[in-house]
Short mmCIF file of C-alpha atoms in Angstrom, two decimals:
data_model
loop_
_atom_site.label_atom_id
_atom_site.label_comp_id
_atom_site.label_asym_id
_atom_site.label_seq_id
_atom_site.Cartn_x
_atom_site.Cartn_y
_atom_site.Cartn_z
CA MET A 1401 25.36 135.70 -19.29
CA ASP A 1402 24.92 136.32 -16.08
CA GLU A 1403 22.86 133.36 -15.59
CA LEU A 1404 24.51 131.36 -18.08
CA GLU A 1405 28.03 132.06 -16.12
CA ALA A 1406 25.82 130.99 -13.14
CA VAL A 1407 24.69 127.97 -14.25
CA LEU A 1408 28.39 126.91 -15.44
CA SER A 1409 29.92 127.44 -12.50
CA ARG A 1410 26.71 125.10 -10.59
CA VAL A 1411 27.65 122.81 -13.62
CA ARG A 1412 31.66 123.47 -12.36
CA GLU A 1413 31.55 122.40 -8.76
CA ARG A 1414 29.92 119.10 -10.02
CA VAL A 1415 31.86 117.89 -12.63
CA LEU A 1416 35.08 119.36 -11.51
CA PRO A 1417 37.12 116.90 -9.51
CA GLU A 1418 37.93 117.53 -6.05
CA ALA A 1419 41.53 118.24 -5.46
CA ALA A 1420 41.64 114.49 -3.47
CA GLU A 1421 40.20 113.00 -6.39
CA ARG A 1422 42.74 114.48 -8.44
CA GLU A 1423 45.58 113.52 -5.83
CA ARG A 1424 44.19 109.20 -5.44
CA LEU A 1425 44.64 109.16 -9.36
CA ARG A 1426 47.86 111.41 -8.87
CA GLU A 1427 49.06 108.68 -6.52
CA THR A 1428 47.23 105.52 -8.27
CA ALA A 1429 49.22 106.91 -12.10
CA ALA A 1430 52.24 107.25 -10.04
CA THR A 1431 52.42 103.46 -8.75
CA LEU A 1432 51.35 102.56 -11.66
CA THR A 1433 54.33 104.28 -13.53
CA ASP A 1434 56.94 102.62 -11.29
CA ARG A 1435 55.46 99.41 -11.93
CA THR A 1436 56.38 99.53 -15.79
CA ARG A 1437 59.49 101.24 -15.18
CA GLU A 1438 60.23 98.06 -13.92
CA ALA A 1439 59.13 95.50 -16.30
CA ILE A 1440 60.16 97.36 -19.05
CA ALA A 1441 63.84 97.08 -16.97
CA ASP A 1442 63.35 92.81 -17.52
CA LEU A 1443 63.17 93.75 -21.73
CA PRO A 1444 66.18 93.00 -23.90
CA VAL A 1445 65.65 96.56 -25.50
CA ASP A 1446 65.03 100.08 -24.11
CA ALA A 1447 61.86 101.65 -24.01
CA ASP A 1448 60.40 104.37 -21.85
CA VAL A 1449 56.89 104.62 -20.19
CA VAL A 1450 54.34 107.69 -20.39
CA GLN A 1451 50.68 108.94 -18.43
CA VAL A 1452 48.72 110.17 -21.49
CA GLY A 1453 44.91 111.17 -21.90
CA SER A 1454 43.28 113.47 -20.20
CA THR A 1455 43.84 112.40 -16.45
CA ALA A 1456 47.27 113.39 -17.73
CA ARG A 1457 46.55 116.82 -18.35
CA GLY A 1458 43.32 117.62 -15.46
CA THR A 1459 40.91 117.31 -18.40
CA TRP A 1460 38.69 114.93 -17.28
CA VAL A 1461 35.85 114.84 -15.86
CA ALA A 1462 35.00 114.02 -12.06
CA GLY A 1463 34.00 110.16 -11.87
CA ASP A 1464 35.89 108.88 -15.05
CA ARG A 1465 38.45 106.14 -13.88
CA ASP A 1466 41.09 106.33 -16.99
CA ILE A 1467 44.73 105.92 -16.24
CA ASP A 1468 46.55 105.83 -20.12
CA LEU A 1469 50.42 104.51 -20.28
CA PHE A 1470 51.67 104.66 -22.80
CA VAL A 1471 55.44 102.40 -23.46
CA ARG A 1472 57.58 103.83 -26.63
CA PHE A 1473 59.18 101.10 -27.69
CA ASP A 1474 62.96 102.18 -30.48
CA ALA A 1475 60.72 103.88 -33.94
CA ASP A 1476 62.71 101.02 -35.52
CA LEU A 1477 61.68 98.43 -33.48
CA ASP A 1478 59.54 95.52 -36.08
CA ARG A 1479 55.55 95.16 -35.20
CA ALA A 1480 56.33 91.28 -34.17
CA GLU A 1481 58.19 92.20 -30.97
CA LEU A 1482 56.91 95.74 -29.85
CA GLU A 1483 53.88 93.61 -29.45
CA GLU A 1484 55.06 91.18 -27.80
CA TYR A 1485 57.12 93.36 -25.60
CA GLY A 1486 53.99 95.66 -25.25
CA LEU A 1487 52.13 93.08 -24.15
CA ALA A 1488 54.94 91.40 -21.69
CA VAL A 1489 54.96 94.91 -19.87
CA GLY A 1490 51.73 95.41 -19.88
CA HIS A 1491 50.92 91.38 -18.03
CA ALA A 1492 53.49 92.07 -15.93
CA VAL A 1493 51.83 95.31 -14.65
CA LEU A 1494 48.47 94.45 -14.99
CA PRO A 1495 48.00 90.98 -13.98
CA ASP A 1496 44.53 90.55 -13.98
CA GLY A 1497 44.48 92.24 -16.82
CA HIS A 1498 42.74 91.58 -20.47
CA GLU A 1499 44.39 91.74 -23.79
CA GLU A 1500 42.28 94.03 -26.18
CA TYR A 1501 42.78 95.93 -30.03
CA ALA A 1502 43.69 98.99 -31.35
CA GLU A 1503 45.82 99.00 -33.65
CA HIS A 1504 47.69 96.75 -32.50
CA PRO A 1505 47.11 94.99 -29.08
CA TYR A 1506 47.49 96.25 -25.40
CA VAL A 1507 46.42 94.99 -21.57
CA LYS A 1508 43.17 96.51 -19.97
CA GLY A 1509 42.99 95.98 -16.21
CA SER A 1510 41.73 97.45 -13.23
CA HIS A 1511 44.24 98.73 -9.87
CA GLU A 1512 43.04 100.50 -7.09
CA GLY A 1513 39.62 101.46 -8.74
CA PHE A 1514 40.42 102.59 -11.94
CA ASP A 1515 40.44 101.09 -15.67
CA VAL A 1516 43.95 101.31 -16.63
CA ASP A 1517 45.17 100.85 -20.63
CA LEU A 1518 48.46 99.77 -21.21
CA VAL A 1519 49.61 100.77 -24.83
CA PRO A 1520 52.90 100.51 -26.97
CA CYS A 1521 53.90 102.66 -29.30
CA HIS A 1522 56.41 103.23 -31.37
CA ASP A 1523 58.91 106.26 -30.11
CA VAL A 1524 58.56 108.15 -33.57
CA GLU A 1525 60.75 112.08 -33.70
CA ARG A 1526 57.39 113.43 -35.19
CA ALA A 1527 53.79 112.01 -35.40
CA ALA A 1528 54.37 112.33 -39.26
CA GLU A 1529 56.49 109.34 -39.09
CA LEU A 1530 54.38 106.65 -37.08
CA VAL A 1531 54.69 103.81 -37.63
CA SER A 1532 51.45 102.66 -36.69
CA ALA A 1533 47.92 105.04 -35.55
CA VAL A 1534 48.64 104.88 -31.75
CA ASP A 1535 52.01 106.50 -32.49
CA ARG A 1536 50.69 109.73 -32.36
CA THR A 1537 49.06 109.61 -29.35
CA PRO A 1538 52.00 111.46 -26.68
CA PHE A 1539 52.42 114.41 -29.68
CA HIS A 1540 49.24 114.86 -28.96
CA ASP A 1541 50.02 115.05 -24.90
CA ALA A 1542 52.20 116.68 -25.66
CA TYR A 1543 51.21 119.70 -27.69
CA LEU A 1544 47.78 119.99 -26.01
CA SER A 1545 49.68 119.78 -22.21
CA ALA A 1546 51.82 122.84 -23.57
CA ARG A 1547 49.33 124.84 -23.98
CA LEU A 1548 46.46 124.86 -21.48
CA ASP A 1549 45.91 126.43 -18.74
CA ASP A 1550 43.68 125.42 -15.32
CA ASP A 1551 41.27 127.71 -17.03
CA LEU A 1552 40.61 126.55 -19.84
CA ALA A 1553 41.52 122.76 -18.96
CA ALA A 1554 37.93 123.60 -17.00
CA ASP A 1555 36.43 124.90 -19.80
CA VAL A 1556 37.26 121.28 -21.57
CA VAL A 1557 35.63 119.12 -18.45
CA LEU A 1558 32.67 121.70 -19.75
CA ALA A 1559 33.12 121.04 -23.15
CA LYS A 1560 33.62 117.60 -22.11
CA ALA A 1561 30.38 117.29 -20.16
CA PHE A 1562 27.90 119.71 -22.40
CA LEU A 1563 28.76 117.15 -24.92
CA LYS A 1564 28.12 114.01 -23.03
CA GLY A 1565 24.96 115.09 -22.25
CA ILE A 1566 23.44 116.12 -25.36
CA GLY A 1567 24.78 112.67 -26.36
CA ALA A 1568 27.79 113.57 -28.71
CA TYR A 1569 31.03 112.82 -27.43
CA GLY A 1570 32.81 109.72 -28.18
CA SER A 1571 34.70 109.26 -31.22
CA ASP A 1572 34.05 105.48 -31.41
CA LEU A 1573 32.37 104.65 -34.82
CA ARG A 1574 29.05 103.25 -33.15
CA THR A 1575 29.10 107.10 -31.68
CA GLU A 1576 30.41 108.92 -34.45
CA GLY A 1577 31.02 111.86 -32.10
CA PHE A 1578 33.58 114.47 -30.22
CA SER A 1579 36.90 112.64 -29.30
CA GLY A 1580 38.87 114.08 -26.06
CA TYR A 1581 41.37 115.36 -28.27
CA LEU A 1582 38.83 117.18 -30.67
CA THR A 1583 37.04 118.75 -27.92
CA GLU A 1584 40.37 120.04 -25.93
CA LEU A 1585 41.71 121.41 -29.32
CA LEU A 1586 38.10 123.45 -29.70
CA VAL A 1587 38.79 125.13 -26.61
CA LEU A 1588 41.98 125.91 -27.01
CA GLU A 1589 41.60 126.88 -30.77
CA LEU A 1590 38.23 129.07 -29.32
CA GLY A 1591 39.15 130.41 -26.43
CA GLY A 1592 36.97 128.69 -23.65
CA PHE A 1593 33.89 126.59 -23.74
CA VAL A 1594 31.68 129.79 -24.08
CA PRO A 1595 33.87 131.37 -26.89
CA LEU A 1596 33.05 127.88 -28.20
CA VAL A 1597 29.09 127.18 -28.41
CA GLU A 1598 29.00 131.18 -29.05
CA SER A 1599 31.04 130.18 -32.17
CA ALA A 1600 29.04 127.03 -33.45
CA ARG A 1601 25.97 128.19 -33.19
CA SER A 1602 26.76 130.24 -36.21
CA TRP A 1603 28.35 127.57 -38.05
CA HIS A 1604 27.80 126.42 -41.77
CA PRO A 1605 29.93 123.56 -42.39
CA PRO A 1606 32.56 123.08 -43.98
CA VAL A 1607 33.80 124.50 -40.86
CA GLU A 1608 37.63 124.69 -41.06
CA PHE A 1609 39.76 125.12 -38.32
CA ASP A 1610 44.04 124.89 -38.47
CA PRO A 1611 45.44 126.03 -35.06
CA ALA A 1612 48.86 125.22 -36.29
CA GLY A 1613 48.63 126.37 -39.98
CA HIS A 1614 50.60 123.61 -41.84
CA ALA A 1615 47.60 121.93 -43.65
CA GLU A 1616 48.53 119.40 -46.70
CA ARG A 1617 46.04 118.49 -48.04
CA THR A 1618 42.27 119.75 -48.93
CA PHE A 1619 39.31 117.57 -46.79
CA GLU A 1620 35.29 117.02 -47.43
CA ASP A 1621 34.05 116.48 -43.92
CA PRO A 1622 31.33 119.17 -42.19
CA LEU A 1623 33.67 120.08 -39.55
CA VAL A 1624 37.86 120.05 -40.36
CA VAL A 1625 40.28 120.27 -37.49
CA VAL A 1626 44.10 120.41 -39.07
CA ASP A 1627 46.14 117.92 -36.64
CA PRO A 1628 48.86 120.59 -35.23
CA THR A 1629 50.88 117.13 -34.66
CA ASP A 1630 50.56 116.09 -38.64
CA PRO A 1631 49.17 118.87 -41.09
CA THR A 1632 47.32 115.12 -43.47
CA ARG A 1633 44.67 114.53 -40.26
CA ASN A 1634 41.54 115.75 -39.65
CA VAL A 1635 40.89 115.27 -36.04
CA ALA A 1636 36.97 115.62 -36.62
CA ALA A 1637 37.27 113.04 -39.29
CA VAL A 1638 35.06 110.56 -37.51
CA LEU A 1639 32.09 113.22 -36.20
CA SER A 1640 28.83 112.77 -38.48
CA ALA A 1641 26.48 115.87 -39.57
CA THR A 1642 24.02 114.66 -36.89
CA ASN A 1643 26.49 115.08 -34.30
CA LEU A 1644 27.60 118.09 -35.81
CA ALA A 1645 24.50 119.77 -36.49
CA ARG A 1646 23.27 118.27 -32.77
CA PHE A 1647 25.46 120.17 -30.78
CA GLN A 1648 24.61 123.20 -33.17
CA HIS A 1649 21.65 122.93 -32.10
CA TYR A 1650 21.81 122.18 -28.12
CA ALA A 1651 24.94 125.44 -28.68
CA ARG A 1652 21.95 127.47 -29.29
CA GLU A 1653 19.75 125.82 -27.16
CA LEU A 1654 22.16 126.47 -23.43
CA LEU A 1655 22.75 130.45 -24.85
CA ALA A 1656 19.07 130.86 -25.00
CA ALA A 1657 18.19 129.68 -21.90
CA PRO A 1658 20.59 128.39 -19.73
CA SER A 1659 19.76 125.01 -17.81
CA GLU A 1660 22.68 122.21 -15.46
CA ALA A 1661 19.58 119.64 -17.62
CA PHE A 1662 21.89 120.60 -20.53
CA PHE A 1663 25.30 118.83 -19.09
CA GLU A 1664 23.28 115.93 -17.09
CA ALA A 1665 23.56 112.52 -19.76
CA GLU A 1666 20.33 110.19 -19.31
CA GLU A 1667 19.92 106.98 -20.49
CA PRO A 1668 16.60 106.03 -22.13
CA GLU A 1669 14.55 103.42 -20.06
CA PRO A 1670 13.96 100.38 -22.74
CA LEU A 1671 10.58 100.14 -24.70
CA ASP A 1672 8.11 97.49 -23.24
CA SER A 1673 6.16 95.50 -26.02
CA GLY A 1674 3.77 97.22 -24.85
CA GLU A 1675 5.00 100.71 -25.39
CA VAL A 1676 6.39 99.92 -29.00
CA ARG A 1677 2.69 98.97 -29.66
CA ALA A 1678 1.24 101.58 -28.78
CA HIS A 1679 3.88 103.55 -31.01
CA LEU A 1680 2.88 101.45 -33.71
CA ASP A 1681 -0.59 102.08 -33.25
CA ARG A 1682 -0.27 105.78 -33.23
CA ARG A 1683 1.71 106.15 -36.92
CA GLY A 1684 0.22 103.94 -38.15
CA THR A 1685 3.19 103.09 -40.35
CA THR A 1686 4.69 98.71 -40.49
CA PRO A 1687 7.74 98.19 -39.18
CA VAL A 1688 10.06 94.80 -40.57
CA ALA A 1689 13.07 93.91 -38.29
CA VAL A 1690 15.72 91.92 -40.18
CA VAL A 1691 17.29 89.85 -37.25
CA PHE A 1692 20.64 87.95 -37.01
CA ASP A 1693 23.72 87.28 -34.94
CA ALA A 1694 25.95 90.39 -34.74
CA PRO A 1695 29.28 89.30 -36.01
CA ASP A 1696 32.43 88.85 -33.52
CA VAL A 1697 33.94 91.71 -33.96
CA VAL A 1698 34.86 94.73 -32.34
CA ASP A 1699 32.43 97.69 -32.21
CA ASP A 1700 34.92 100.23 -34.82
CA GLN A 1701 34.52 97.37 -37.17
CA LEU A 1702 30.60 96.39 -36.61
CA TRP A 1703 29.36 99.70 -37.00
CA PRO A 1704 30.36 100.19 -39.64
CA GLN A 1705 29.43 96.80 -41.23
CA LEU A 1706 26.05 97.55 -39.59
CA ARG A 1707 25.74 100.73 -41.56
CA ARG A 1708 26.49 99.33 -44.58
CA SER A 1709 24.36 96.48 -44.43
CA LEU A 1710 21.45 99.19 -44.05
CA ASP A 1711 21.85 101.26 -46.76
CA GLY A 1712 21.55 98.21 -48.77
CA ILE A 1713 18.68 96.60 -47.33
CA VAL A 1714 16.85 100.22 -47.29
CA GLY A 1715 18.12 101.07 -51.12
CA GLY A 1716 17.19 97.59 -51.99
CA LEU A 1717 13.59 97.94 -50.17
CA ASN A 1718 13.09 101.10 -51.84
CA ASP A 1719 13.51 100.02 -55.03
CA HIS A 1720 11.48 97.32 -54.98
CA GLY A 1721 8.31 99.50 -54.00
CA PHE A 1722 8.77 99.48 -50.17
CA ASP A 1723 8.91 103.37 -49.36
CA VAL A 1724 11.04 103.47 -46.68
CA LEU A 1725 9.83 106.44 -43.56
CA ARG A 1726 13.10 105.77 -41.48
CA ALA A 1727 15.78 102.78 -40.59
CA ARG A 1728 18.49 102.65 -38.69
CA ALA A 1729 20.36 99.55 -37.35
CA MET A 1730 20.56 98.02 -34.03
CA THR A 1731 22.12 95.84 -31.38
CA ASP A 1732 21.09 94.20 -28.06
CA ALA A 1733 24.19 95.74 -26.39
CA ALA A 1734 23.44 98.41 -23.79
CA GLY A 1735 25.48 100.43 -24.41
CA ALA A 1736 27.94 102.35 -26.60
CA ALA A 1737 31.86 102.21 -26.78
CA GLY A 1738 33.66 103.88 -23.95
CA ASP A 1739 33.43 107.17 -24.30
CA SER A 1740 36.07 107.78 -21.92
CA ALA A 1741 39.09 106.73 -24.12
CA ASP A 1742 40.86 109.97 -24.28
CA ALA A 1743 44.39 108.69 -25.16
CA ARG A 1744 42.89 106.21 -27.70
CA ASP A 1745 40.05 108.02 -29.62
CA THR A 1746 41.70 110.01 -31.86
CA GLU A 1747 42.99 106.87 -33.56
CA GLY A 1748 39.62 104.78 -33.86
CA ALA A 1749 40.38 102.39 -31.27
CA ALA A 1750 37.20 100.14 -29.87
CA GLU A 1751 36.24 100.14 -26.46
CA ARG A 1752 33.82 97.52 -25.36
CA ASP A 1753 32.79 96.35 -21.29
CA ALA A 1754 33.07 92.27 -22.30
CA THR A 1755 29.73 92.42 -20.70
CA ASP A 1756 28.22 94.36 -23.10
CA GLU A 1757 29.19 92.62 -26.43
CA PRO A 1758 25.91 92.29 -28.75
CA THR A 1759 24.79 88.75 -29.79
CA ARG A 1760 22.02 90.33 -32.26
CA ALA A 1761 21.50 93.00 -34.82
CA ALA A 1762 18.58 94.53 -36.43
CA LEU A 1763 18.18 96.44 -39.43
CA TYR A 1764 14.75 98.25 -38.15
CA ALA A 1765 12.87 99.94 -40.66
CA GLU A 1766 9.60 101.74 -40.71
CA LEU A 1767 7.53 101.74 -44.31
CA GLU A 1768 4.88 103.75 -45.29
CA VAL A 1769 4.05 100.46 -47.93
CA THR A 1770 4.31 97.16 -47.25
CA GLU A 1771 2.08 95.65 -50.31
CA ARG A 1772 2.26 96.18 -53.48
CA PRO A 1773 -0.26 95.41 -56.85
CA ALA A 1774 0.60 91.76 -58.67
CA VAL A 1775 2.08 93.96 -61.90
CA GLN A 1776 4.14 97.09 -61.76
CA ARG A 1777 4.81 99.53 -65.22
CA HIS A 1778 7.59 99.85 -66.94
CA ASP A 1779 8.16 102.75 -69.61
CA GLY A 1780 10.06 102.28 -72.69
CA PRO A 1781 11.01 105.09 -74.44
CA PRO A 1782 8.45 107.21 -76.87
CA VAL A 1783 7.83 106.43 -79.87
CA ALA A 1784 9.57 109.15 -82.03
CA VAL A 1785 12.87 107.44 -80.78
CA ARG A 1786 12.56 104.72 -83.80
CA LYS A 1787 15.68 102.58 -83.04
CA HIS A 1788 15.80 101.86 -79.41
CA ALA A 1789 11.56 102.27 -79.30
CA ALA A 1790 11.84 99.47 -81.88
CA SER A 1791 13.84 97.76 -79.67
CA PHE A 1792 11.38 97.67 -76.56
CA TYR A 1793 8.43 96.74 -78.62
CA GLU A 1794 10.51 93.85 -80.97
CA SER A 1795 11.78 92.66 -77.01
CA TYR A 1796 7.96 92.72 -75.44
CA ILE A 1797 5.59 91.80 -79.00
CA ASP A 1798 6.49 88.23 -78.60
CA ASP A 1799 7.01 87.40 -75.08
CA VAL A 1800 3.99 84.79 -74.01
CA ASP A 1801 3.54 85.47 -71.06
CA PRO A 1802 0.39 85.90 -69.54
CA ASP A 1803 1.11 88.27 -66.46
CA THR A 1804 2.66 90.92 -69.29
CA TYR A 1805 0.26 94.03 -70.91
CA GLY A 1806 1.68 94.51 -73.57
CA PRO A 1807 3.23 96.12 -75.35
CA PHE A 1808 1.34 99.13 -75.58
CA ILE A 1809 0.96 103.01 -76.52
CA ASP A 1810 0.72 105.23 -73.37
CA GLY A 1811 0.77 109.18 -74.26
CA ASP A 1812 4.16 109.07 -76.79
CA ARG A 1813 5.56 105.77 -75.46
CA TYR A 1814 5.93 102.27 -75.27
CA VAL A 1815 4.74 100.64 -72.15
CA VAL A 1816 4.80 97.74 -70.87
CA GLU A 1817 2.58 96.06 -67.49
CA ARG A 1818 4.59 92.81 -66.34
CA GLU A 1819 4.24 91.15 -63.24
CA ARG A 1820 5.95 92.17 -59.42
CA GLU A 1821 8.87 90.96 -58.53
CA PHE A 1822 8.03 90.97 -54.56
CA ALA A 1823 4.44 92.15 -54.11
CA THR A 1824 4.76 91.62 -49.77
CA VAL A 1825 7.93 93.74 -48.35
CA ARG A 1826 8.16 89.66 -45.94
CA GLU A 1827 8.28 87.70 -49.95
CA TYR A 1828 11.37 90.11 -50.17
CA LEU A 1829 13.45 90.11 -46.64
CA GLU A 1830 13.22 86.37 -47.27
CA SER A 1831 14.33 85.67 -50.95
CA ASP A 1832 17.60 85.63 -51.88
CA ALA A 1833 17.60 89.72 -53.35
CA ALA A 1834 17.75 90.71 -50.23
CA SER A 1835 21.32 89.07 -49.52
CA ASP A 1836 22.20 90.68 -53.16
CA VAL A 1837 22.05 94.25 -51.56
CA ALA A 1838 26.02 95.59 -50.68
CA LEU A 1839 26.11 94.24 -46.93
CA GLY A 1840 29.51 94.30 -44.56
CA ALA A 1841 31.31 91.37 -45.49
CA GLN A 1842 31.08 89.97 -41.92
CA VAL A 1843 27.42 90.61 -41.74
CA GLU A 1844 27.03 88.19 -45.25
CA PRO A 1845 27.88 85.04 -43.76
CA ALA A 1846 25.26 85.94 -40.51
CA PHE A 1847 22.23 87.66 -42.60
CA GLY A 1848 21.66 83.74 -44.43
CA ASP A 1849 20.21 82.74 -41.25
CA ARG A 1850 17.80 86.15 -40.61
CA ASP A 1851 14.28 86.06 -38.83
CA VAL A 1852 12.07 88.96 -40.86
CA LEU A 1853 9.55 90.32 -38.40
CA VAL A 1854 6.57 92.70 -39.54
CA GLY A 1855 4.10 94.78 -38.49
CA ASP A 1856 3.25 93.66 -34.62
CA ALA A 1857 5.29 90.71 -34.26
CA VAL A 1858 8.71 93.29 -34.20
CA ALA A 1859 7.09 94.23 -30.25
CA THR A 1860 9.07 90.61 -29.39
CA LEU A 1861 12.39 92.68 -29.61
CA ALA A 1862 11.54 94.37 -27.03
CA PRO A 1863 13.07 92.75 -24.40
CA ALA A 1864 16.68 92.76 -26.03
CA PHE A 1865 16.35 95.66 -28.26
CA GLY A 1866 14.65 98.25 -26.12
CA ARG A 1867 16.53 100.65 -25.38
CA PRO A 1868 17.50 101.86 -29.47
CA LEU A 1869 13.79 101.14 -29.86
CA ARG A 1870 13.20 103.99 -27.57
CA GLU A 1871 15.72 106.39 -29.66
CA PHE A 1872 14.18 105.39 -32.28
CA TYR A 1873 10.44 105.93 -31.58
CA GLU A 1874 11.32 108.69 -29.17
CA PRO A 1875 14.18 110.67 -30.95
CA ARG A 1876 15.82 113.31 -29.10
CA PRO A 1877 17.59 116.50 -31.72
#
């Protein structure tokens, strides 16, 4: 434990914001809050403004520069008016800002080097009465602010730095990791960062925590943390089983051999074409890629559709005998959705820099088999099963297809060998049959104009997809 505490002490010096950073953020937030109040005063309806998120609670990692201001309107205000007035305030406070979309539009911009989100919401009495998902965020802030002391807040920062370092932070639907709110609840529930990782190393999913002891339903997720402000909601619903397992793995690694490296996020360098070919030569498998224009939607709509499409294509490949070793969806965008969106990451809001929007997407798979015989075996029922056996036999006995062999008896059953629909993986991926699998609704139109790459040709993807290709061929735990 002495070695661990020495590591954590050094990490704290790096990840906890210094007094000057805290003061600058406080002053900037106060200026923006005053501006917001002035803009609200010009509206024909009442509203107030509250700062939320990690920078409001003192739980942000040094260098994060996010200020989240929520403008709360009367709960009876209809959606159209909330959007109208909310955007009016946002543009008044952030004249150079632009509109983004969570469950409804909000204004995002910058001021004095800080990234600022100005989000309208309804001022409901209880989180369970929310009108839109973002309405619960002020309740989250109030719950945590009342319970986190300075020591626990510092441990939250450690936990966030650790999760960022291992690549498991961010509840956007690309990452499917730990949200800021989830991280803070876990640190609060377990009593600190070290107790959290000590507990996590021995978890046997499903694991459930109910801080308020008020759950009103059951959940099927591997980690359940019942929202203390809403008894019907699992805060960890977005967290994937993979990222939960990753957290457990690195919790064990940290406790076994403490190192500052676990708290340092590293962006993988993109693979170049030569490195891709070297991996292909070493592995002796055949990769395929189906490449198409990425739908012009936010990440939290894009990634579920890409994963659904990948599942469909993988299922089709396996069904046609092209055994898939491993597969993943990729885009040519450099990074993930914003990891520091603590105020809205519990609501599934999409965060993406406009310069980081993907233009192309790829469904990438590595195959053990890419060519199959011209014929495939089709087993019928046992001959002893008279009715079904006779039906099978009669359906083929008059078949005049010269490429069909049988029916004949092999063992105790009828068998035919018939022409295979697709003998090569390219034939399948370029056919209409590949479009007949379950694809994402907005992927499907772009899929019709797809490019199919097989074998060494996938190396041409490296300039645009080099980072996800490195993640594919050099996976970390």
